[in-house]
Amino acid sequence: MQNGRRKTRIVKIGNVPVGYPYPVSIQSMTNTDTKNVKATLTQIKELYHLGCQIVRVALPDIESAKAVKNIIAETPVPIIGDIHFDYRIAIESIKSGIHAIRINPGNIGSEEKVKAVAEAAGAASIPIRVGANTGSLAREFQLKKEESEEKYDKAERTAESLVKSALKQCEILEKYSFKNIKVSLKASDVLTTFLAYKKFASLTDYPLHLGVTEAGTNFRSSIKSSIGIGSLLMLGIGDTIRVSVTGSPLEEIKIAQTILESVGQREAAPEIISCPTCARTTTDIIGLVNKLEAYIESLKLKGLKFKPFTLAIMGCAVNGPGEAKEADLGIAGASGKFVLFKKGKLLPRSYTGEEAYSMLESEIKRYQIL
Amino acid sequence: MQNGRRKTRIVKIGNVPVGYPYPVSIQSMTNTDTKNVKATLTQIKELYHLGCQIVRVALPDIESAKAVKNIIAETPVPIIGDIHFDYRIAIESIKSGIHAIRINPGNIGSEEKVKAVAEAAGAASIPIRVGANTGSLAREFQLKKEESEEKYDKAERTAESLVKSALKQCEILEKYSFKNIKVSLKASDVLTTFLAYKKFASLTDYPLHLGVTEAGTNFRSSIKSSIGIGSLLMLGIGDTIRVSVTGSPLEEIKIAQTILESVGQREAAPEIISCPTCARTTTDIIGLVNKLEAYIESLKLKGLKFKPFTLAIMGCAVNGPGEAKEADLGIAGASGKFVLFKKGKLLPRSYTGEEAYSMLESEIKRYQIL
């Protein structure tokens, strides 16, 4: 990471340590009814299967906080309870053995109630995530609407509000000697998100939960989340991430993993380098790559795991041989056929598209972790 | 932009100025046979329709460089010729009236040949994009394979090579008093890309063409390109961008636009803020947002344009009312129904999903540019 990763305290969510120097972990959140233990556990297991390491469940009522006990009994990953408005739900979920809770001390009510939650979490030695969110800033931190129109100024001042709000939430807990804290500062605006985390990171050593909130559908969220989360990770900021998608939470995990791979926090297995094609392309590169990606996806959904390796699939002689030589298996188009490079060595004949594809399939199998 | 945008020289590609303080422009590249003028023009017009401002075409041979004359006669956007290996193609394309060329002086051959291209481009007053690419670095800039294994170190040293290679390419042209230059430094690795552009930006005032090269399919490229391009734009670096997708170039434009919107370089029209849903969600938010996005997409493909506005579609009372109040039209789920906010004002009744959707449709129409 650039200038190294930010040094932080460490919090432990179940068996997953969050903070420097531990790997940046992937979170998601179920969208089933938490009281429906079976449906929720099914989704948790699917998420785990794809690489999710921590799952958050919403606890909108006492019944959910009770039901979560049965989820915890069988979950393969630690569970965070997401609680708003009612401190009794937090207390109940701690009784149920929740691994961490996420609250906003600002909407939990009186200091007495916050104190009760902090004491219960302290006694159970579980962390609390606090965090500001532009959608629910306390009145004292809200910007007046007319104050700023210019986009960057507005982002900067909103970020300032998020930072102040999050600091205040930390202070409330610190007052009760509670420091087992993880922090988030979420905005649906990417620039605001970036500025808020950057500022907060410079002021405390709490580990950070990164995310762009309410980022939209798969398409839009993959872009907004990648910029927001990715740019912070490249600065060494961020200890656990959650990609927010209006859609299946399983998509969140795929995006999160690719973000971590892209910033060098995980090894891609495989990394596929493929060119955009142009007038130089005389072979069906697009078809080949799509078929390959679908094949790898199908293997991963079956639970197969792979060692890191790189495949380069390139259309022509401009960057083709260069990229192909760097890859574990490289394929470069050449006058309607393909030439192959294995570990940088050019194989002595040319191949049809079908032959090239079957070489790719067998190469992939070689990297499977048995 | 953070700390303001980087100050640069300006180059003019046809009628599109590239450099500070002009807006960051979107480029793409056709993947038709350039000699097929009709097919290439059709793709150029589709790209233009979606918001592409500059189109690059590959010119692998002299015939393509001749054919491009007929493309230039009818194109709605400026055309860049992409030339490798043969300087005569560059000269021929300049005769055809090309608006700019992209060459790698390193693979064009002797200095005499580079000089001939620089003189022809100078006489025609057209810019040259030069640029280093990890797939085609000259031998003198290539890293020895065993030199580095650690990912960040390797990225840093590869970035250094890209910068040196690009600087050398600039120097070759500068020797012939040619400074009408735009520069790219491309790697398929995001971290390398980020470090290379950041370094180069600090050393020269040439405008920069940003892109992560060979970024893969739609899914992978939207993540890699967003991190690479987005993080640089947030630092004020970058004057024109190209998202590379192994697929239809039309997808490149949609991703590029969303990147520019996300970093505040363009106003989204509309910006859709929508929550990931959770156990609190009692309404079909995912269905509503997907239907809405498909509807907007269909209008845009028909060529309709919209003024910037924000729609927030939220599942519950935690962040729902907050986000909804900030938006031009906000919808928040509440016990199986929806409440609506128009310009921050709560409307006095609740709505079914169908009613809410038709409110959204008519709101969208209000923002159409006629």
PDB file of C-alpha atoms in Angstrom, chain A residues 1-4 29-34 57-60 82-85 107 133-136 139 142-143 145 150-152 154 187-191 194-195 198 213-220 222-224 226-228 230-231 234-235 242-248 251-252 254-256 258-281 285-286 289-290 293 313-314 317-323 325-327 343-344, chain B residues 1-4 29-34 57-60 82-85 107 133-136 139 142-143 145 150-152 154 187-191 194-195 198 213-220 222-224 226-228 230-231 234-235 242-248 251-252 254-256 258-268 270-281 285-286 289-290 293 300 313-314 317-323 325-327 343-344:
ATOM      1  CA  MET A   1       0.000   0.000   0.000  1.00  0.00           C
ATOM      2  CA  GLN A   2       1.093   3.495  -0.670  1.00  0.00           C
ATOM      3  CA  ASN A   3       3.131   4.837   2.250  1.00  0.00           C
ATOM      4  CA  GLY A   4       2.088   1.655   4.041  1.00  0.00           C
ATOM      5  CA  MET A  29     -25.594  -7.726   5.119  1.00  0.00           C
ATOM      6  CA  THR A  30     -28.498 -10.121   4.750  1.00  0.00           C
ATOM      7  CA  ASN A  31     -31.770  -8.892   3.286  1.00  0.00           C
ATOM      8  CA  THR A  32     -33.899 -11.730   4.596  1.00  0.00           C
ATOM      9  CA  ASP A  33     -36.190 -11.335   7.606  1.00  0.00           C
ATOM     10  CA  THR A  34     -33.834 -12.009  10.520  1.00  0.00           C
ATOM     11  CA  VAL A  57     -28.068  -8.667  10.095  1.00  0.00           C
ATOM     12  CA  ALA A  58     -30.642  -5.977  10.781  1.00  0.00           C
ATOM     13  CA  LEU A  59     -32.359  -6.290  14.154  1.00  0.00           C
ATOM     14  CA  PRO A  60     -35.424  -4.069  13.877  1.00  0.00           C
ATOM     15  CA  ASP A  82     -27.520  -3.655  13.199  1.00  0.00           C
ATOM     16  CA  ILE A  83     -29.599  -1.706  15.698  1.00  0.00           C
ATOM     17  CA  HIS A  84     -31.308   1.654  15.572  1.00  0.00           C
ATOM     18  CA  PHE A  85     -33.580   3.640  17.890  1.00  0.00           C
ATOM     19  CA  ASN A 107     -30.489   7.756  17.789  1.00  0.00           C
ATOM     20  CA  ASN A 133     -24.293   8.552   7.700  1.00  0.00           C
ATOM     21  CA  THR A 134     -25.390  11.533   5.632  1.00  0.00           C
ATOM     22  CA  GLY A 135     -28.901  10.072   5.622  1.00  0.00           C
ATOM     23  CA  SER A 136     -29.214  10.238   9.396  1.00  0.00           C
ATOM     24  CA  ARG A 139     -29.686  18.003  13.454  1.00  0.00           C
ATOM     25  CA  GLN A 142     -26.744  18.919   9.196  1.00  0.00           C
ATOM     26  CA  LEU A 143     -25.717  21.538   6.626  1.00  0.00           C
ATOM     27  CA  LYS A 145     -29.294  23.681   2.251  1.00  0.00           C
ATOM     28  CA  GLU A 150     -20.412  24.084  -5.506  1.00  0.00           C
ATOM     29  CA  LYS A 151     -19.938  20.328  -5.549  1.00  0.00           C
ATOM     30  CA  TYR A 152     -16.457  20.100  -4.079  1.00  0.00           C
ATOM     31  CA  LYS A 154     -20.368  20.867  -0.434  1.00  0.00           C
ATOM     32  CA  ALA A 187     -22.244   9.190   2.221  1.00  0.00           C
ATOM     33  CA  SER A 188     -23.878   8.264  -1.052  1.00  0.00           C
ATOM     34  CA  ASP A 189     -21.575  10.814  -2.662  1.00  0.00           C
ATOM     35  CA  VAL A 190     -18.152   9.352  -3.460  1.00  0.00           C
ATOM     36  CA  LEU A 191     -16.159  12.543  -3.046  1.00  0.00           C
ATOM     37  CA  PHE A 194     -13.360   9.898   0.333  1.00  0.00           C
ATOM     38  CA  LEU A 195     -12.790  13.206   2.112  1.00  0.00           C
ATOM     39  CA  LYS A 198      -9.302  10.598   4.865  1.00  0.00           C
ATOM     40  CA  THR A 213     -23.753   4.044   1.195  1.00  0.00           C
ATOM     41  CA  GLU A 214     -26.890   3.608  -0.909  1.00  0.00           C
ATOM     42  CA  ALA A 215     -24.647   3.216  -3.964  1.00  0.00           C
ATOM     43  CA  GLY A 216     -27.431   1.844  -6.177  1.00  0.00           C
ATOM     44  CA  THR A 217     -27.729  -1.113  -8.526  1.00  0.00           C
ATOM     45  CA  ASN A 218     -24.966  -3.495  -9.473  1.00  0.00           C
ATOM     46  CA  PHE A 219     -23.737  -1.310 -12.347  1.00  0.00           C
ATOM     47  CA  ARG A 220     -23.698   2.009 -10.495  1.00  0.00           C
ATOM     48  CA  SER A 222     -19.619  -1.301  -8.768  1.00  0.00           C
ATOM     49  CA  ILE A 223     -18.357   2.053 -10.059  1.00  0.00           C
ATOM     50  CA  LYS A 224     -19.130   4.260  -7.045  1.00  0.00           C
ATOM     51  CA  SER A 226     -14.782   0.934  -6.478  1.00  0.00           C
ATOM     52  CA  ILE A 227     -13.772   4.578  -6.610  1.00  0.00           C
ATOM     53  CA  GLY A 228     -14.676   5.343  -2.997  1.00  0.00           C
ATOM     54  CA  GLY A 230     -10.476   1.638  -3.857  1.00  0.00           C
ATOM     55  CA  SER A 231      -9.018   5.125  -3.644  1.00  0.00           C
ATOM     56  CA  MET A 234      -4.675   2.763  -2.166  1.00  0.00           C
ATOM     57  CA  LEU A 235      -3.864   5.407   0.450  1.00  0.00           C
ATOM     58  CA  ARG A 242     -18.827  -3.378   2.579  1.00  0.00           C
ATOM     59  CA  VAL A 243     -20.057  -2.805  -0.961  1.00  0.00           C
ATOM     60  CA  SER A 244     -23.687  -1.724  -0.903  1.00  0.00           C
ATOM     61  CA  VAL A 245     -25.795  -2.998  -3.821  1.00  0.00           C
ATOM     62  CA  THR A 246     -29.520  -2.635  -4.388  1.00  0.00           C
ATOM     63  CA  GLY A 247     -29.813  -6.270  -5.393  1.00  0.00           C
ATOM     64  CA  SER A 248     -28.515  -9.613  -4.203  1.00  0.00           C
ATOM     65  CA  GLU A 251     -23.120  -9.473  -5.936  1.00  0.00           C
ATOM     66  CA  GLU A 252     -21.606  -7.340  -3.168  1.00  0.00           C
ATOM     67  CA  LYS A 254     -17.966 -10.415  -6.053  1.00  0.00           C
ATOM     68  CA  ILE A 255     -17.436  -6.665  -6.358  1.00  0.00           C
ATOM     69  CA  ALA A 256     -15.665  -6.431  -2.981  1.00  0.00           C
ATOM     70  CA  THR A 258     -12.410  -7.638  -7.240  1.00  0.00           C
ATOM     71  CA  ILE A 259     -11.768  -4.305  -5.499  1.00  0.00           C
ATOM     72  CA  LEU A 260      -9.364  -5.957  -3.062  1.00  0.00           C
ATOM     73  CA  GLU A 261      -7.632  -7.763  -5.923  1.00  0.00           C
ATOM     74  CA  SER A 262      -7.335  -4.553  -7.930  1.00  0.00           C
ATOM     75  CA  VAL A 263      -5.585  -2.632  -5.164  1.00  0.00           C
ATOM     76  CA  GLY A 264      -3.239  -5.518  -4.435  1.00  0.00           C
ATOM     77  CA  GLN A 265      -4.863  -6.573  -1.161  1.00  0.00           C
ATOM     78  CA  ARG A 266      -5.662 -10.042  -2.510  1.00  0.00           C
ATOM     79  CA  GLU A 267      -4.232 -12.180  -5.233  1.00  0.00           C
ATOM     80  CA  ALA A 268      -6.655 -12.735  -8.082  1.00  0.00           C
ATOM     81  CA  ALA A 269      -7.266 -16.373  -8.871  1.00  0.00           C
ATOM     82  CA  PRO A 270      -7.094 -15.918 -11.749  1.00  0.00           C
ATOM     83  CA  GLU A 271      -6.335 -12.398 -12.889  1.00  0.00           C
ATOM     84  CA  ILE A 272      -7.628 -12.136 -16.459  1.00  0.00           C
ATOM     85  CA  ILE A 273      -5.999  -9.480 -18.598  1.00  0.00           C
ATOM     86  CA  SER A 274      -7.890  -9.012 -21.844  1.00  0.00           C
ATOM     87  CA  CYS A 275      -7.806  -6.324 -24.478  1.00  0.00           C
ATOM     88  CA  PRO A 276     -10.706  -4.175 -25.632  1.00  0.00           C
ATOM     89  CA  THR A 277     -10.328  -5.352 -29.242  1.00  0.00           C
ATOM     90  CA  CYS A 278     -10.027  -2.958 -32.184  1.00  0.00           C
ATOM     91  CA  ALA A 279      -9.646  -2.981 -35.956  1.00  0.00           C
ATOM     92  CA  ARG A 280      -6.497  -5.079 -35.469  1.00  0.00           C
ATOM     93  CA  THR A 281      -8.440  -7.955 -33.910  1.00  0.00           C
ATOM     94  CA  ILE A 285     -11.419 -12.367 -28.225  1.00  0.00           C
ATOM     95  CA  ILE A 286     -14.685 -11.172 -26.670  1.00  0.00           C
ATOM     96  CA  VAL A 289     -13.036 -14.205 -22.594  1.00  0.00           C
ATOM     97  CA  ASN A 290     -16.764 -14.282 -21.832  1.00  0.00           C
ATOM     98  CA  GLU A 293     -15.191 -15.990 -17.205  1.00  0.00           C
ATOM     99  CA  ILE A 313      -5.908 -12.886 -23.726  1.00  0.00           C
ATOM    100  CA  MET A 314      -4.876 -10.317 -26.289  1.00  0.00           C
ATOM    101  CA  ALA A 317       0.816  -7.913 -31.812  1.00  0.00           C
ATOM    102  CA  VAL A 318       0.907  -4.398 -30.274  1.00  0.00           C
ATOM    103  CA  ASN A 319       0.687  -5.267 -26.580  1.00  0.00           C
ATOM    104  CA  GLY A 320      -0.238  -8.920 -27.036  1.00  0.00           C
ATOM    105  CA  PRO A 321       3.102 -10.668 -26.854  1.00  0.00           C
ATOM    106  CA  GLY A 322       4.281  -8.334 -24.059  1.00  0.00           C
ATOM    107  CA  GLU A 323       1.306  -9.047 -21.795  1.00  0.00           C
ATOM    108  CA  LYS A 325       4.818 -13.214 -21.883  1.00  0.00           C
ATOM    109  CA  GLU A 326       4.244 -11.829 -18.368  1.00  0.00           C
ATOM    110  CA  ALA A 327       1.265 -14.111 -17.715  1.00  0.00           C
ATOM    111  CA  LYS A 343       5.315 -18.994 -18.360  1.00  0.00           C
ATOM    112  CA  GLY A 344       6.685 -16.555 -20.913  1.00  0.00           C
TER     113      GLY A 344
ATOM    114  CA  MET B   1     -11.461  18.470  -7.291  1.00  0.00           C
ATOM    115  CA  GLN B   2      -9.195  17.949  -4.380  1.00  0.00           C
ATOM    116  CA  ASN B   3      -6.619  20.733  -4.171  1.00  0.00           C
ATOM    117  CA  GLY B   4      -7.899  21.789  -7.601  1.00  0.00           C
ATOM    118  CA  MET B  29     -12.092   3.116 -29.744  1.00  0.00           C
ATOM    119  CA  THR B  30     -13.953   1.337 -32.525  1.00  0.00           C
ATOM    120  CA  ASN B  31     -13.554  -2.410 -32.939  1.00  0.00           C
ATOM    121  CA  THR B  32     -14.809  -2.576 -36.516  1.00  0.00           C
ATOM    122  CA  ASP B  33     -12.469  -2.923 -39.497  1.00  0.00           C
ATOM    123  CA  THR B  34     -11.473   0.682 -40.198  1.00  0.00           C
ATOM    124  CA  VAL B  57      -9.606   4.027 -34.718  1.00  0.00           C
ATOM    125  CA  ALA B  58      -6.816   1.522 -35.270  1.00  0.00           C
ATOM    126  CA  LEU B  59      -4.884   2.024 -38.497  1.00  0.00           C
ATOM    127  CA  PRO B  60      -3.001  -1.236 -39.008  1.00  0.00           C
ATOM    128  CA  ASP B  82      -3.824   4.571 -33.631  1.00  0.00           C
ATOM    129  CA  ILE B  83      -0.588   3.642 -35.357  1.00  0.00           C
ATOM    130  CA  HIS B  84       2.184   1.205 -34.543  1.00  0.00           C
ATOM    131  CA  PHE B  85       5.346  -0.020 -36.252  1.00  0.00           C
ATOM    132  CA  ASN B 107       8.272   1.173 -32.165  1.00  0.00           C
ATOM    133  CA  ASN B 133       2.271   0.591 -21.945  1.00  0.00           C
ATOM    134  CA  THR B 134       3.484  -2.277 -19.771  1.00  0.00           C
ATOM    135  CA  GLY B 135       2.653  -4.631 -22.646  1.00  0.00           C
ATOM    136  CA  SER B 136       5.082  -2.948 -25.027  1.00  0.00           C
ATOM    137  CA  ARG B 139      13.739  -3.560 -23.650  1.00  0.00           C
ATOM    138  CA  GLN B 142      11.637  -3.732 -18.855  1.00  0.00           C
ATOM    139  CA  LEU B 143      12.049  -5.052 -15.312  1.00  0.00           C
ATOM    140  CA  LYS B 145      11.463 -10.844 -13.693  1.00  0.00           C
ATOM    141  CA  GLU B 150       6.327  -7.937  -3.451  1.00  0.00           C
ATOM    142  CA  LYS B 151       3.275  -6.439  -5.145  1.00  0.00           C
ATOM    143  CA  TYR B 152       3.643  -2.833  -4.042  1.00  0.00           C
ATOM    144  CA  LYS B 154       6.811  -4.261  -8.175  1.00  0.00           C
ATOM    145  CA  ALA B 187      -0.714  -0.826 -17.064  1.00  0.00           C
ATOM    146  CA  SER B 188      -3.242  -3.573 -16.565  1.00  0.00           C
ATOM    147  CA  ASP B 189      -2.391  -3.359 -12.861  1.00  0.00           C
ATOM    148  CA  VAL B 190      -4.358  -0.612 -11.090  1.00  0.00           C
ATOM    149  CA  LEU B 191      -1.743   0.225  -8.475  1.00  0.00           C
ATOM    150  CA  PHE B 194      -2.086   5.016 -10.228  1.00  0.00           C
ATOM    151  CA  LEU B 195       1.554   5.407  -9.224  1.00  0.00           C
ATOM    152  CA  LYS B 198       0.802  10.423 -10.185  1.00  0.00           C
ATOM    153  CA  THR B 213      -5.270  -1.040 -20.068  1.00  0.00           C
ATOM    154  CA  GLU B 214      -6.575  -4.506 -20.898  1.00  0.00           C
ATOM    155  CA  ALA B 215      -8.926  -4.204 -17.928  1.00  0.00           C
ATOM    156  CA  GLY B 216     -11.087  -7.154 -18.964  1.00  0.00           C
ATOM    157  CA  THR B 217     -14.812  -7.730 -19.271  1.00  0.00           C
ATOM    158  CA  ASN B 218     -17.520  -5.297 -18.298  1.00  0.00           C
ATOM    159  CA  PHE B 219     -17.620  -6.487 -14.693  1.00  0.00           C
ATOM    160  CA  ARG B 220     -13.879  -6.504 -14.033  1.00  0.00           C
ATOM    161  CA  SER B 222     -15.846  -1.344 -14.384  1.00  0.00           C
ATOM    162  CA  ILE B 223     -14.085  -2.041 -11.083  1.00  0.00           C
ATOM    163  CA  LYS B 224     -10.451  -1.731 -12.214  1.00  0.00           C
ATOM    164  CA  SER B 226     -13.158   3.022 -11.693  1.00  0.00           C
ATOM    165  CA  ILE B 227     -10.434   2.658  -9.095  1.00  0.00           C
ATOM    166  CA  GLY B 228      -7.586   3.611 -11.424  1.00  0.00           C
ATOM    167  CA  GLY B 230     -11.446   7.628 -10.344  1.00  0.00           C
ATOM    168  CA  SER B 231      -8.679   7.836  -7.755  1.00  0.00           C
ATOM    169  CA  MET B 234     -10.080  12.781  -7.298  1.00  0.00           C
ATOM    170  CA  LEU B 235      -6.493  14.011  -6.991  1.00  0.00           C
ATOM    171  CA  ARG B 242     -10.800   5.853 -21.849  1.00  0.00           C
ATOM    172  CA  VAL B 243     -12.357   2.845 -20.150  1.00  0.00           C
ATOM    173  CA  SER B 244     -11.116  -0.329 -21.792  1.00  0.00           C
ATOM    174  CA  VAL B 245     -13.683  -3.156 -21.950  1.00  0.00           C
ATOM    175  CA  THR B 246     -13.394  -6.523 -23.636  1.00  0.00           C
ATOM    176  CA  GLY B 247     -16.855  -6.172 -25.138  1.00  0.00           C
ATOM    177  CA  SER B 248     -18.936  -3.513 -26.842  1.00  0.00           C
ATOM    178  CA  GLU B 251     -20.339  -0.174 -22.488  1.00  0.00           C
ATOM    179  CA  GLU B 252     -17.140   1.827 -22.133  1.00  0.00           C
ATOM    180  CA  LYS B 254     -21.650   4.154 -19.826  1.00  0.00           C
ATOM    181  CA  ILE B 255     -18.906   3.279 -17.360  1.00  0.00           C
ATOM    182  CA  ALA B 256     -16.860   6.392 -18.221  1.00  0.00           C
ATOM    183  CA  THR B 258     -20.661   7.110 -14.336  1.00  0.00           C
ATOM    184  CA  ILE B 259     -17.033   7.515 -13.239  1.00  0.00           C
ATOM    185  CA  LEU B 260     -17.102  11.214 -14.143  1.00  0.00           C
ATOM    186  CA  GLU B 261     -20.423  11.631 -12.331  1.00  0.00           C
ATOM    187  CA  SER B 262     -19.109   9.850  -9.259  1.00  0.00           C
ATOM    188  CA  VAL B 263     -16.088  12.108  -8.862  1.00  0.00           C
ATOM    189  CA  GLY B 264     -18.158  15.242  -9.424  1.00  0.00           C
ATOM    190  CA  GLN B 265     -16.874  15.973 -12.937  1.00  0.00           C
ATOM    191  CA  ARG B 266     -20.362  15.684 -14.407  1.00  0.00           C
ATOM    192  CA  GLU B 267     -23.830  16.062 -13.028  1.00  0.00           C
ATOM    193  CA  ALA B 268     -25.765  12.810 -13.012  1.00  0.00           C
ATOM    194  CA  PRO B 270     -30.456  11.499 -12.718  1.00  0.00           C
ATOM    195  CA  GLU B 271     -28.428  10.434  -9.714  1.00  0.00           C
ATOM    196  CA  ILE B 272     -30.235   7.449  -8.199  1.00  0.00           C
ATOM    197  CA  ILE B 273     -29.544   6.809  -4.551  1.00  0.00           C
ATOM    198  CA  SER B 274     -30.926   3.455  -3.471  1.00  0.00           C
ATOM    199  CA  CYS B 275     -30.378   1.325  -0.426  1.00  0.00           C
ATOM    200  CA  PRO B 276     -29.081  -2.253  -0.368  1.00  0.00           C
ATOM    201  CA  THR B 277     -32.215  -3.470   1.460  1.00  0.00           C
ATOM    202  CA  CYS B 278     -32.092  -5.509   4.664  1.00  0.00           C
ATOM    203  CA  ALA B 279     -34.391  -7.178   7.158  1.00  0.00           C
ATOM    204  CA  ARG B 280     -36.072  -3.795   7.661  1.00  0.00           C
ATOM    205  CA  THR B 281     -37.248  -3.632   4.052  1.00  0.00           C
ATOM    206  CA  ILE B 285     -37.102  -1.680  -3.481  1.00  0.00           C
ATOM    207  CA  ILE B 286     -34.907  -3.830  -5.757  1.00  0.00           C
ATOM    208  CA  VAL B 289     -35.038   0.547  -8.820  1.00  0.00           C
ATOM    209  CA  ASN B 290     -34.316  -1.985 -11.555  1.00  0.00           C
ATOM    210  CA  GLU B 293     -33.056   2.212 -14.313  1.00  0.00           C
ATOM    211  CA  LYS B 300     -31.443   7.725 -23.149  1.00  0.00           C
ATOM    212  CA  ILE B 313     -35.335   5.220  -3.163  1.00  0.00           C
ATOM    213  CA  MET B 314     -34.920   3.916   0.329  1.00  0.00           C
ATOM    214  CA  ALA B 317     -36.821   4.785   8.366  1.00  0.00           C
ATOM    215  CA  VAL B 318     -33.105   4.603   9.333  1.00  0.00           C
ATOM    216  CA  ASN B 319     -31.573   6.643   6.509  1.00  0.00           C
ATOM    217  CA  GLY B 320     -34.649   6.768   4.293  1.00  0.00           C
ATOM    218  CA  PRO B 321     -36.250  10.051   5.305  1.00  0.00           C
ATOM    219  CA  GLY B 322     -32.836  11.750   5.543  1.00  0.00           C
ATOM    220  CA  GLU B 323     -31.773  10.792   2.008  1.00  0.00           C
ATOM    221  CA  LYS B 325     -35.455  14.809   1.995  1.00  0.00           C
ATOM    222  CA  GLU B 326     -32.217  15.781   0.250  1.00  0.00           C
ATOM    223  CA  ALA B 327     -33.361  14.464  -3.140  1.00  0.00           C
ATOM    224  CA  LYS B 343     -37.986  18.810  -2.871  1.00  0.00           C
ATOM    225  CA  GLY B 344     -37.709  17.829   0.779  1.00  0.00           C
TER     226      GLY B 344
END
